Amino acid sequence: MRVLVIGGTVFLGRHLVEIARERGDRLTLFNRGTHADVHADVEQIRGDRRTDVARLAGREWDAVIDTSGYVPWDVEALCGVLRGSGAHYTFVSSISVYSDFSTPDYDESHPVHPITDEQLDRARAAGDDRGVIYELYGPLKAACERAAEEGMPGRALVVRPGLIVGPHDQSDRFTYWATRVAEGGEVLAPGDPGLPVQIVDVRDLAEWMLRMAEARTTGVFQATGPERPLRFTEVLDACRSVTGSDARLTWVDEAFLLEEGVQPWSDMPLWAPDGNATLRAIHEADVSRARRAGLAYRPLSETARDTLEWARGRDGATPWKAGIPRSREHELLVKWHAAAAARAR
């Protein structure tokens, strides 16, 4: 295929480009060039999608994959330029579009966030202020989906991933566990070891998206995994098995952690305490439609191994975006054991 990737240098886009090259697709990237140029031999069109999409006019692509649409007017502008090209359009959305997470095993028909004129005005006024954009992330992504389907009628594929993991993941949510367990020793594990966990390896997602674009599939698909129910303890056990570390998991009660001010999802990635319906729902999506459409999953151990290998080569000066410092972990474990001993007396 002739493939245009909007973005293409950071995480999902980076893997899309690498897999498309392996397939023999002809690639063009459209981005601002603010990240490392990891695809120097691929055609690049430099520009800001907010002001420079006209640079894409007059070109023909079989597939356009948009990994970086956060506000609907950017999607509208892109679709306006692409409409006459005949291209199939894949828009990468998010499970965060849903307005109500009270029902587990929700599917693509679940209600999504509406968006108000006031919210749209705030987002417009925010410009590049990511704080406002992330605050309105779900409603804005839902509005982007509508813009994609209206802008490219009959040619739009909307993909709603959950937690994407693997090499080059800058969120550190899975990477924290792979590296921490590999270090060994006593590891603080939060809450319930049986907590359901849904994750998808970025390479599995990217390969599937390219096949969906090639087939010109349309509609909405939740795209996370795995193919069978996965528990939190299995994730950590997989990290331990690929390294052979002597890690000892100490599962600490969530009430204790919350009382100590430990933040779910950021301090303790993947952890969704009982009662936090929004975080729990990230792990409770019905992905049967995507699986029927061919989404497949590599072994979790492979994801853990490759993530750890990448993480070991990262710049040591780069701050971690998720997880707690080892000193804080040690402090919490000492308090937890002391509290357990006091209860036993």
mmCIF file of C-alpha atoms in Angstrom:
data_model
loop_
_atom_site.group_PDB
_atom_site.id
_atom_site.type_symbol
_atom_site.label_atom_id
_atom_site.label_comp_id
_atom_site.label_asym_id
_atom_site.label_seq_id
_atom_site.Cartn_x
_atom_site.Cartn_y
_atom_site.Cartn_z
ATOM 1 C CA MET A 1 0.000 0.000 0.000
ATOM 2 C CA ARG A 2 0.852 3.667 -0.232
ATOM 3 C CA VAL A 3 0.531 4.678 3.424
ATOM 4 C CA LEU A 4 0.486 8.126 5.000
ATOM 5 C CA VAL A 5 1.114 8.149 8.754
ATOM 6 C CA ILE A 6 0.224 11.260 10.725
ATOM 7 C CA GLY A 7 2.951 11.243 13.373
ATOM 8 C CA GLY A 8 5.055 8.117 13.079
ATOM 9 C CA THR A 9 8.055 8.721 15.322
ATOM 10 C CA VAL A 10 7.174 8.074 18.951
ATOM 11 C CA PHE A 11 5.376 4.862 19.955
ATOM 12 C CA LEU A 12 2.428 3.411 18.037
ATOM 13 C CA GLY A 13 3.332 5.435 14.956
ATOM 14 C CA ARG A 14 6.944 4.301 15.139
ATOM 15 C CA HIS A 15 5.910 0.638 15.145
ATOM 16 C CA LEU A 16 3.370 1.228 12.374
ATOM 17 C CA VAL A 17 6.163 2.550 10.190
ATOM 18 C CA GLU A 18 8.539 -0.294 11.012
ATOM 19 C CA ILE A 19 5.934 -2.986 10.323
ATOM 20 C CA ALA A 20 4.723 -1.262 7.156
ATOM 21 C CA ARG A 21 8.312 -1.215 5.881
ATOM 22 C CA GLU A 22 8.630 -4.924 6.596
ATOM 23 C CA ARG A 23 5.445 -5.489 4.597
ATOM 24 C CA GLY A 24 6.856 -3.566 1.651
ATOM 25 C CA ASP A 25 4.441 -0.644 1.897
ATOM 26 C CA ARG A 26 5.449 2.751 0.518
ATOM 27 C CA LEU A 27 5.431 5.276 3.324
ATOM 28 C CA THR A 28 5.048 8.988 3.854
ATOM 29 C CA LEU A 29 5.160 10.637 7.282
ATOM 30 C CA PHE A 30 3.559 13.967 8.128
ATOM 31 C CA ASN A 31 4.766 15.520 11.373
ATOM 32 C CA ARG A 32 6.514 18.540 12.825
ATOM 33 C CA GLY A 33 9.902 16.861 13.131
ATOM 34 C CA THR A 34 10.130 17.585 16.850
ATOM 35 C CA HIS A 35 11.087 14.015 17.801
ATOM 36 C CA ALA A 36 14.106 11.959 16.838
ATOM 37 C CA ASP A 37 14.248 11.156 13.127
ATOM 38 C CA VAL A 38 14.153 7.371 13.416
ATOM 39 C CA HIS A 39 13.034 6.839 9.812
ATOM 40 C CA ALA A 40 15.510 8.950 7.876
ATOM 41 C CA ASP A 41 15.025 6.986 4.649
ATOM 42 C CA VAL A 42 11.230 7.397 4.622
ATOM 43 C CA GLU A 43 9.566 10.293 2.805
ATOM 44 C CA GLN A 44 8.814 13.091 5.242
ATOM 45 C CA ILE A 45 6.423 15.991 4.852
ATOM 46 C CA ARG A 46 7.125 18.486 7.604
ATOM 47 C CA GLY A 47 4.295 20.513 9.033
ATOM 48 C CA ASP A 48 1.929 21.173 11.906
ATOM 49 C CA ARG A 49 -1.414 19.466 11.398
ATOM 50 C CA ARG A 50 -3.174 22.567 12.716
ATOM 51 C CA THR A 51 -1.803 24.896 10.080
ATOM 52 C CA ASP A 52 -0.081 22.930 7.338
ATOM 53 C CA VAL A 53 -2.366 20.089 6.196
ATOM 54 C CA ALA A 54 -2.683 21.782 2.806
ATOM 55 C CA ARG A 55 0.793 20.380 2.115
ATOM 56 C CA LEU A 56 -0.900 16.985 1.713
ATOM 57 C CA ALA A 57 -3.257 18.181 -1.017
ATOM 58 C CA GLY A 58 -3.007 16.594 -4.450
ATOM 59 C CA ARG A 59 -1.331 13.420 -3.219
ATOM 60 C CA GLU A 60 -2.753 9.897 -3.464
ATOM 61 C CA TRP A 61 -2.535 7.294 -0.719
ATOM 62 C CA ASP A 62 -4.280 3.982 -0.249
ATOM 63 C CA ALA A 63 -4.355 4.340 3.535
ATOM 64 C CA VAL A 64 -3.981 7.197 5.996
ATOM 65 C CA ILE A 65 -3.394 6.358 9.662
ATOM 66 C CA ASP A 66 -3.870 9.161 12.143
ATOM 67 C CA THR A 67 -2.165 8.524 15.489
ATOM 68 C CA SER A 68 -2.239 12.085 16.809
ATOM 69 C CA GLY A 69 -5.734 13.545 16.528
ATOM 70 C CA TYR A 70 -6.837 15.122 19.800
ATOM 71 C CA VAL A 71 -9.292 17.846 18.783
ATOM 72 C CA PRO A 72 -12.083 17.549 16.210
ATOM 73 C CA TRP A 73 -11.147 20.578 14.100
ATOM 74 C CA ASP A 74 -7.753 19.025 13.369
ATOM 75 C CA VAL A 75 -9.475 15.839 12.194
ATOM 76 C CA GLU A 76 -11.950 17.875 10.135
ATOM 77 C CA ALA A 77 -9.137 19.770 8.423
ATOM 78 C CA LEU A 78 -7.236 16.575 7.613
ATOM 79 C CA CYS A 79 -10.334 14.857 6.241
ATOM 80 C CA GLY A 80 -11.101 17.906 4.152
ATOM 81 C CA VAL A 81 -7.740 17.598 2.401
ATOM 82 C CA LEU A 82 -7.934 13.801 2.033
ATOM 83 C CA ARG A 83 -11.556 13.479 0.979
ATOM 84 C CA GLY A 84 -10.848 13.542 -2.726
ATOM 85 C CA SER A 85 -7.906 11.146 -2.575
ATOM 86 C CA GLY A 86 -9.873 7.913 -2.228
ATOM 87 C CA ALA A 87 -7.782 6.904 0.787
ATOM 88 C CA HIS A 88 -9.027 4.735 3.601
ATOM 89 C CA TYR A 89 -8.738 6.603 6.920
ATOM 90 C CA THR A 90 -7.847 5.015 10.281
ATOM 91 C CA PHE A 91 -8.356 7.199 13.315
ATOM 92 C CA VAL A 92 -6.745 6.093 16.589
ATOM 93 C CA SER A 93 -9.147 6.941 19.385
ATOM 94 C CA SER A 94 -9.332 5.589 22.941
ATOM 95 C CA ILE A 95 -11.440 3.570 25.348
ATOM 96 C CA SER A 96 -11.667 6.856 27.278
ATOM 97 C CA VAL A 97 -14.468 7.979 24.953
ATOM 98 C CA TYR A 98 -17.080 6.140 27.023
ATOM 99 C CA SER A 99 -19.271 8.208 29.308
ATOM 100 C CA ASP A 100 -20.303 5.501 31.773
ATOM 101 C CA PHE A 101 -18.124 2.713 33.120
ATOM 102 C CA SER A 102 -20.613 1.193 35.533
ATOM 103 C CA THR A 103 -21.119 -1.858 33.314
ATOM 104 C CA PRO A 104 -18.215 -4.294 32.775
ATOM 105 C CA ASP A 105 -17.685 -6.084 29.469
ATOM 106 C CA TYR A 106 -18.938 -3.053 27.554
ATOM 107 C CA ASP A 107 -18.737 -3.155 23.763
ATOM 108 C CA GLU A 108 -18.514 -0.621 20.941
ATOM 109 C CA SER A 109 -22.200 0.293 21.275
ATOM 110 C CA HIS A 110 -21.685 1.710 24.770
ATOM 111 C CA PRO A 111 -22.579 5.442 25.065
ATOM 112 C CA VAL A 112 -19.732 7.884 24.499
ATOM 113 C CA HIS A 113 -19.137 11.297 25.982
ATOM 114 C CA PRO A 114 -21.063 14.220 24.542
ATOM 115 C CA ILE A 115 -19.168 17.476 24.304
ATOM 116 C CA THR A 116 -20.509 20.925 25.046
ATOM 117 C CA ASP A 117 -19.836 24.172 23.236
ATOM 118 C CA GLU A 118 -18.155 25.415 26.404
ATOM 119 C CA GLN A 119 -15.757 22.462 26.384
ATOM 120 C CA LEU A 120 -14.963 23.003 22.718
ATOM 121 C CA ASP A 121 -14.303 26.687 23.391
ATOM 122 C CA ARG A 122 -11.960 25.782 26.260
ATOM 123 C CA ALA A 123 -10.066 23.363 24.042
ATOM 124 C CA ARG A 124 -9.737 25.933 21.261
ATOM 125 C CA ALA A 125 -8.492 28.570 23.684
ATOM 126 C CA ALA A 126 -6.018 26.109 25.196
ATOM 127 C CA GLY A 127 -3.984 25.819 21.999
ATOM 128 C CA ASP A 128 -1.007 23.621 22.842
ATOM 129 C CA ASP A 129 -1.845 23.512 26.571
ATOM 130 C CA ARG A 130 -1.914 19.746 27.028
ATOM 131 C CA GLY A 131 -3.343 20.089 30.530
ATOM 132 C CA VAL A 132 -6.721 21.219 29.206
ATOM 133 C CA ILE A 133 -6.637 18.750 26.317
ATOM 134 C CA TYR A 134 -6.004 15.823 28.674
ATOM 135 C CA GLU A 135 -8.664 17.047 31.096
ATOM 136 C CA LEU A 136 -11.195 16.867 28.241
ATOM 137 C CA TYR A 137 -9.537 13.852 26.616
ATOM 138 C CA GLY A 138 -12.553 11.532 26.495
ATOM 139 C CA PRO A 139 -15.120 14.026 25.163
ATOM 140 C CA LEU A 140 -12.605 15.406 22.649
ATOM 141 C CA LYS A 141 -11.707 11.937 21.345
ATOM 142 C CA ALA A 142 -15.410 11.147 20.957
ATOM 143 C CA ALA A 143 -15.844 14.369 18.998
ATOM 144 C CA CYS A 144 -12.844 13.413 16.846
ATOM 145 C CA GLU A 145 -14.484 10.080 16.047
ATOM 146 C CA ARG A 146 -17.593 11.851 14.826
ATOM 147 C CA ALA A 147 -15.471 14.198 12.730
ATOM 148 C CA ALA A 148 -13.658 11.218 11.170
ATOM 149 C CA GLU A 149 -16.852 9.370 10.273
ATOM 150 C CA GLU A 150 -18.498 12.507 8.901
ATOM 151 C CA GLY A 151 -15.378 13.662 7.081
ATOM 152 C CA MET A 152 -14.633 10.309 5.436
ATOM 153 C CA PRO A 153 -18.036 8.613 5.140
ATOM 154 C CA GLY A 154 -17.771 4.937 4.269
ATOM 155 C CA ARG A 155 -13.964 5.042 4.542
ATOM 156 C CA ALA A 156 -13.284 5.521 8.269
ATOM 157 C CA LEU A 157 -11.968 2.934 10.709
ATOM 158 C CA VAL A 158 -12.069 4.034 14.346
ATOM 159 C CA VAL A 159 -9.766 2.099 16.688
ATOM 160 C CA ARG A 160 -10.272 2.395 20.439
ATOM 161 C CA PRO A 161 -7.197 0.985 22.215
ATOM 162 C CA GLY A 162 -6.923 0.523 25.931
ATOM 163 C CA LEU A 163 -3.467 0.330 27.476
ATOM 164 C CA ILE A 164 -0.830 -0.094 24.753
ATOM 165 C CA VAL A 165 2.479 -1.548 25.954
ATOM 166 C CA GLY A 166 5.830 -2.624 24.574
ATOM 167 C CA PRO A 167 9.186 -1.190 23.477
ATOM 168 C CA HIS A 168 9.345 2.630 23.209
ATOM 169 C CA ASP A 169 6.340 3.106 25.494
ATOM 170 C CA GLN A 170 6.889 6.543 27.006
ATOM 171 C CA SER A 171 4.124 6.168 29.610
ATOM 172 C CA ASP A 172 6.245 3.663 31.642
ATOM 173 C CA ARG A 173 3.084 1.949 32.926
ATOM 174 C CA PHE A 174 4.150 -1.532 31.883
ATOM 175 C CA THR A 175 7.852 -0.706 31.679
ATOM 176 C CA TYR A 176 7.937 0.067 35.402
ATOM 177 C CA TRP A 177 6.879 -3.461 36.282
ATOM 178 C CA ALA A 178 9.230 -5.135 33.798
ATOM 179 C CA THR A 179 12.246 -3.254 35.155
ATOM 180 C CA ARG A 180 11.256 -3.353 38.822
ATOM 181 C CA VAL A 181 10.633 -7.103 38.865
ATOM 182 C CA ALA A 182 13.872 -7.687 36.944
ATOM 183 C CA GLU A 183 15.802 -5.931 39.724
ATOM 184 C CA GLY A 184 14.627 -8.598 42.160
ATOM 185 C CA GLY A 185 14.223 -8.457 45.918
ATOM 186 C CA GLU A 186 10.957 -7.698 47.656
ATOM 187 C CA VAL A 187 8.534 -5.994 45.276
ATOM 188 C CA LEU A 188 5.494 -4.078 46.454
ATOM 189 C CA ALA A 189 2.499 -5.316 44.476
ATOM 190 C CA PRO A 190 -0.708 -3.319 44.936
ATOM 191 C CA GLY A 191 -4.130 -4.580 45.908
ATOM 192 C CA ASP A 192 -5.680 -7.725 44.520
ATOM 193 C CA PRO A 193 -3.444 -10.194 42.649
ATOM 194 C CA GLY A 194 -6.546 -11.398 40.826
ATOM 195 C CA LEU A 195 -7.347 -7.962 39.375
ATOM 196 C CA PRO A 196 -8.251 -8.318 35.673
ATOM 197 C CA VAL A 197 -5.720 -6.633 33.407
ATOM 198 C CA GLN A 198 -6.115 -5.750 29.722
ATOM 199 C CA ILE A 199 -3.115 -4.685 27.666
ATOM 200 C CA VAL A 200 -2.117 -4.953 24.020
ATOM 201 C CA ASP A 201 1.389 -5.149 22.615
ATOM 202 C CA VAL A 202 1.975 -2.161 20.350
ATOM 203 C CA ARG A 203 3.324 -4.388 17.582
ATOM 204 C CA ASP A 204 0.230 -6.600 17.563
ATOM 205 C CA LEU A 205 -1.971 -3.509 17.388
ATOM 206 C CA ALA A 206 0.076 -1.898 14.610
ATOM 207 C CA GLU A 207 0.172 -5.027 12.459
ATOM 208 C CA TRP A 208 -3.585 -5.523 12.829
ATOM 209 C CA MET A 209 -4.338 -1.892 11.981
ATOM 210 C CA LEU A 210 -2.345 -2.159 8.758
ATOM 211 C CA ARG A 211 -4.232 -5.299 7.754
ATOM 212 C CA MET A 212 -7.532 -3.602 8.554
ATOM 213 C CA ALA A 213 -6.540 -0.608 6.423
ATOM 214 C CA GLU A 214 -5.495 -2.874 3.565
ATOM 215 C CA ALA A 215 -8.902 -4.573 3.692
ATOM 216 C CA ARG A 216 -10.522 -1.104 3.866
ATOM 217 C CA THR A 217 -12.468 -2.176 6.941
ATOM 218 C CA THR A 218 -14.713 0.478 8.446
ATOM 219 C CA GLY A 219 -16.529 0.913 11.731
ATOM 220 C CA VAL A 220 -15.515 1.054 15.376
ATOM 221 C CA PHE A 221 -13.346 -1.526 17.142
ATOM 222 C CA GLN A 222 -12.143 -1.784 20.729
ATOM 223 C CA ALA A 223 -8.562 -2.942 20.444
ATOM 224 C CA THR A 224 -6.989 -4.261 23.587
ATOM 225 C CA GLY A 225 -6.327 -7.728 24.920
ATOM 226 C CA PRO A 226 -5.401 -10.400 25.588
ATOM 227 C CA GLU A 227 -7.393 -13.241 24.106
ATOM 228 C CA ARG A 228 -8.102 -14.783 27.500
ATOM 229 C CA PRO A 229 -8.668 -13.209 30.935
ATOM 230 C CA LEU A 230 -5.372 -12.015 32.419
ATOM 231 C CA ARG A 231 -4.716 -11.341 36.099
ATOM 232 C CA PHE A 232 -2.356 -8.815 37.655
ATOM 233 C CA THR A 233 -0.270 -11.549 39.239
ATOM 234 C CA GLU A 234 0.229 -13.157 35.810
ATOM 235 C CA VAL A 235 1.658 -9.903 34.471
ATOM 236 C CA LEU A 236 4.224 -9.718 37.257
ATOM 237 C CA ASP A 237 4.974 -13.434 37.059
ATOM 238 C CA ALA A 238 5.678 -13.065 33.327
ATOM 239 C CA CYS A 239 8.107 -10.238 34.060
ATOM 240 C CA ARG A 240 9.844 -12.432 36.610
ATOM 241 C CA SER A 241 10.000 -15.528 34.419
ATOM 242 C CA VAL A 242 11.745 -13.837 31.489
ATOM 243 C CA THR A 243 14.495 -12.438 33.710
ATOM 244 C CA GLY A 244 14.951 -15.270 36.197
ATOM 245 C CA SER A 245 15.059 -12.668 38.950
ATOM 246 C CA ASP A 246 14.595 -13.488 42.618
ATOM 247 C CA ALA A 247 11.739 -10.998 42.929
ATOM 248 C CA ARG A 248 9.378 -11.699 45.831
ATOM 249 C CA LEU A 249 5.938 -10.144 45.444
ATOM 250 C CA THR A 250 4.336 -8.679 48.545
ATOM 251 C CA TRP A 251 0.692 -7.911 47.851
ATOM 252 C CA VAL A 252 -0.253 -4.888 49.921
ATOM 253 C CA ASP A 253 -3.842 -4.081 50.849
ATOM 254 C CA GLU A 254 -5.293 -1.265 48.752
ATOM 255 C CA ALA A 255 -6.835 0.494 51.756
ATOM 256 C CA PHE A 256 -3.359 0.801 53.293
ATOM 257 C CA LEU A 257 -1.911 2.161 50.058
ATOM 258 C CA LEU A 258 -4.680 4.711 49.618
ATOM 259 C CA GLU A 259 -4.298 5.850 53.219
ATOM 260 C CA GLU A 260 -0.579 6.322 52.551
ATOM 261 C CA GLY A 261 -1.376 8.533 49.568
ATOM 262 C CA VAL A 262 -0.223 6.085 46.893
ATOM 263 C CA GLN A 263 -1.831 7.051 43.589
ATOM 264 C CA PRO A 264 -3.378 4.304 41.465
ATOM 265 C CA TRP A 265 -2.219 4.127 37.853
ATOM 266 C CA SER A 266 0.613 6.631 38.297
ATOM 267 C CA ASP A 267 2.497 5.577 41.465
ATOM 268 C CA MET A 268 1.362 1.979 40.970
ATOM 269 C CA PRO A 269 0.745 1.401 37.242
ATOM 270 C CA LEU A 270 -2.069 -0.959 36.189
ATOM 271 C CA TRP A 271 -3.548 -0.837 39.704
ATOM 272 C CA ALA A 272 -7.278 -0.065 39.719
ATOM 273 C CA PRO A 273 -8.679 -0.079 43.260
ATOM 274 C CA ASP A 274 -12.100 -1.466 43.996
ATOM 275 C CA GLY A 275 -14.572 1.391 43.693
ATOM 276 C CA ASN A 276 -12.673 3.283 40.991
ATOM 277 C CA ALA A 277 -14.980 2.413 38.111
ATOM 278 C CA THR A 278 -13.068 4.444 35.525
ATOM 279 C CA LEU A 279 -9.733 2.728 36.124
ATOM 280 C CA ARG A 280 -11.347 -0.685 36.479
ATOM 281 C CA ALA A 281 -13.104 -0.228 33.152
ATOM 282 C CA ILE A 282 -9.804 0.143 31.317
ATOM 283 C CA HIS A 283 -9.383 -3.564 32.054
ATOM 284 C CA GLU A 284 -12.961 -4.668 31.291
ATOM 285 C CA ALA A 285 -13.635 -4.018 27.602
ATOM 286 C CA ASP A 286 -15.264 -6.597 25.351
ATOM 287 C CA VAL A 287 -12.740 -7.076 22.539
ATOM 288 C CA SER A 288 -14.528 -9.903 20.736
ATOM 289 C CA ARG A 289 -15.250 -7.772 17.663
ATOM 290 C CA ALA A 290 -11.580 -6.958 17.105
ATOM 291 C CA ARG A 291 -10.610 -10.573 17.722
ATOM 292 C CA ARG A 292 -13.121 -11.737 15.106
ATOM 293 C CA ALA A 293 -11.525 -9.209 12.761
ATOM 294 C CA GLY A 294 -8.111 -10.828 13.261
ATOM 295 C CA LEU A 295 -6.501 -9.048 16.202
ATOM 296 C CA ALA A 296 -4.044 -11.590 17.625
ATOM 297 C CA TYR A 297 -1.671 -11.488 20.564
ATOM 298 C CA ARG A 298 1.912 -12.575 21.086
ATOM 299 C CA PRO A 299 2.867 -14.238 24.398
ATOM 300 C CA LEU A 300 3.005 -11.875 27.357
ATOM 301 C CA SER A 301 6.498 -13.131 28.117
ATOM 302 C CA GLU A 302 7.688 -11.820 24.741
ATOM 303 C CA THR A 303 6.246 -8.394 25.463
ATOM 304 C CA ALA A 304 7.905 -8.345 28.892
ATOM 305 C CA ARG A 305 11.276 -9.478 27.518
ATOM 306 C CA ASP A 306 11.355 -6.971 24.656
ATOM 307 C CA THR A 307 10.151 -4.107 26.829
ATOM 308 C CA LEU A 308 12.853 -4.814 29.380
ATOM 309 C CA GLU A 309 15.530 -5.051 26.685
ATOM 310 C CA TRP A 310 14.501 -1.659 25.328
ATOM 311 C CA ALA A 311 14.243 -0.106 28.795
ATOM 312 C CA ARG A 312 17.771 -1.170 29.688
ATOM 313 C CA GLY A 313 19.090 0.910 26.807
ATOM 314 C CA ARG A 314 17.148 4.074 27.557
ATOM 315 C CA ASP A 315 18.793 7.309 28.600
ATOM 316 C CA GLY A 316 19.426 7.128 32.329
ATOM 317 C CA ALA A 317 18.683 10.835 32.672
ATOM 318 C CA THR A 318 15.132 10.435 31.363
ATOM 319 C CA PRO A 319 12.707 10.720 34.303
ATOM 320 C CA TRP A 320 10.186 7.929 34.853
ATOM 321 C CA LYS A 321 6.584 8.892 34.176
ATOM 322 C CA ALA A 322 5.063 6.131 36.288
ATOM 323 C CA GLY A 323 6.035 4.095 39.329
ATOM 324 C CA ILE A 324 7.470 4.997 42.716
ATOM 325 C CA PRO A 325 11.112 5.487 43.731
ATOM 326 C CA ARG A 326 12.758 2.511 45.418
ATOM 327 C CA SER A 327 13.162 4.503 48.646
ATOM 328 C CA ARG A 328 9.419 5.134 48.805
ATOM 329 C CA GLU A 329 8.680 1.491 48.029
ATOM 330 C CA HIS A 330 10.973 0.387 50.863
ATOM 331 C CA GLU A 331 9.319 2.829 53.270
ATOM 332 C CA LEU A 332 5.859 1.499 52.409
ATOM 333 C CA LEU A 333 6.933 -2.121 52.774
ATOM 334 C CA VAL A 334 8.440 -1.455 56.225
ATOM 335 C CA LYS A 335 5.185 0.194 57.353
ATOM 336 C CA TRP A 336 3.094 -2.608 55.888
ATOM 337 C CA HIS A 337 5.072 -5.335 57.637
ATOM 338 C CA ALA A 338 4.960 -3.404 60.913
ATOM 339 C CA ALA A 339 1.196 -3.034 60.622
ATOM 340 C CA ALA A 340 0.820 -6.738 59.823
ATOM 341 C CA ALA A 341 2.931 -7.662 62.848
ATOM 342 C CA ALA A 342 0.839 -5.391 65.088
ATOM 343 C CA ARG A 343 -2.342 -7.043 63.849
ATOM 344 C CA ALA A 344 -0.916 -10.471 64.558
ATOM 345 C CA ARG A 345 -0.152 -9.678 68.206
#
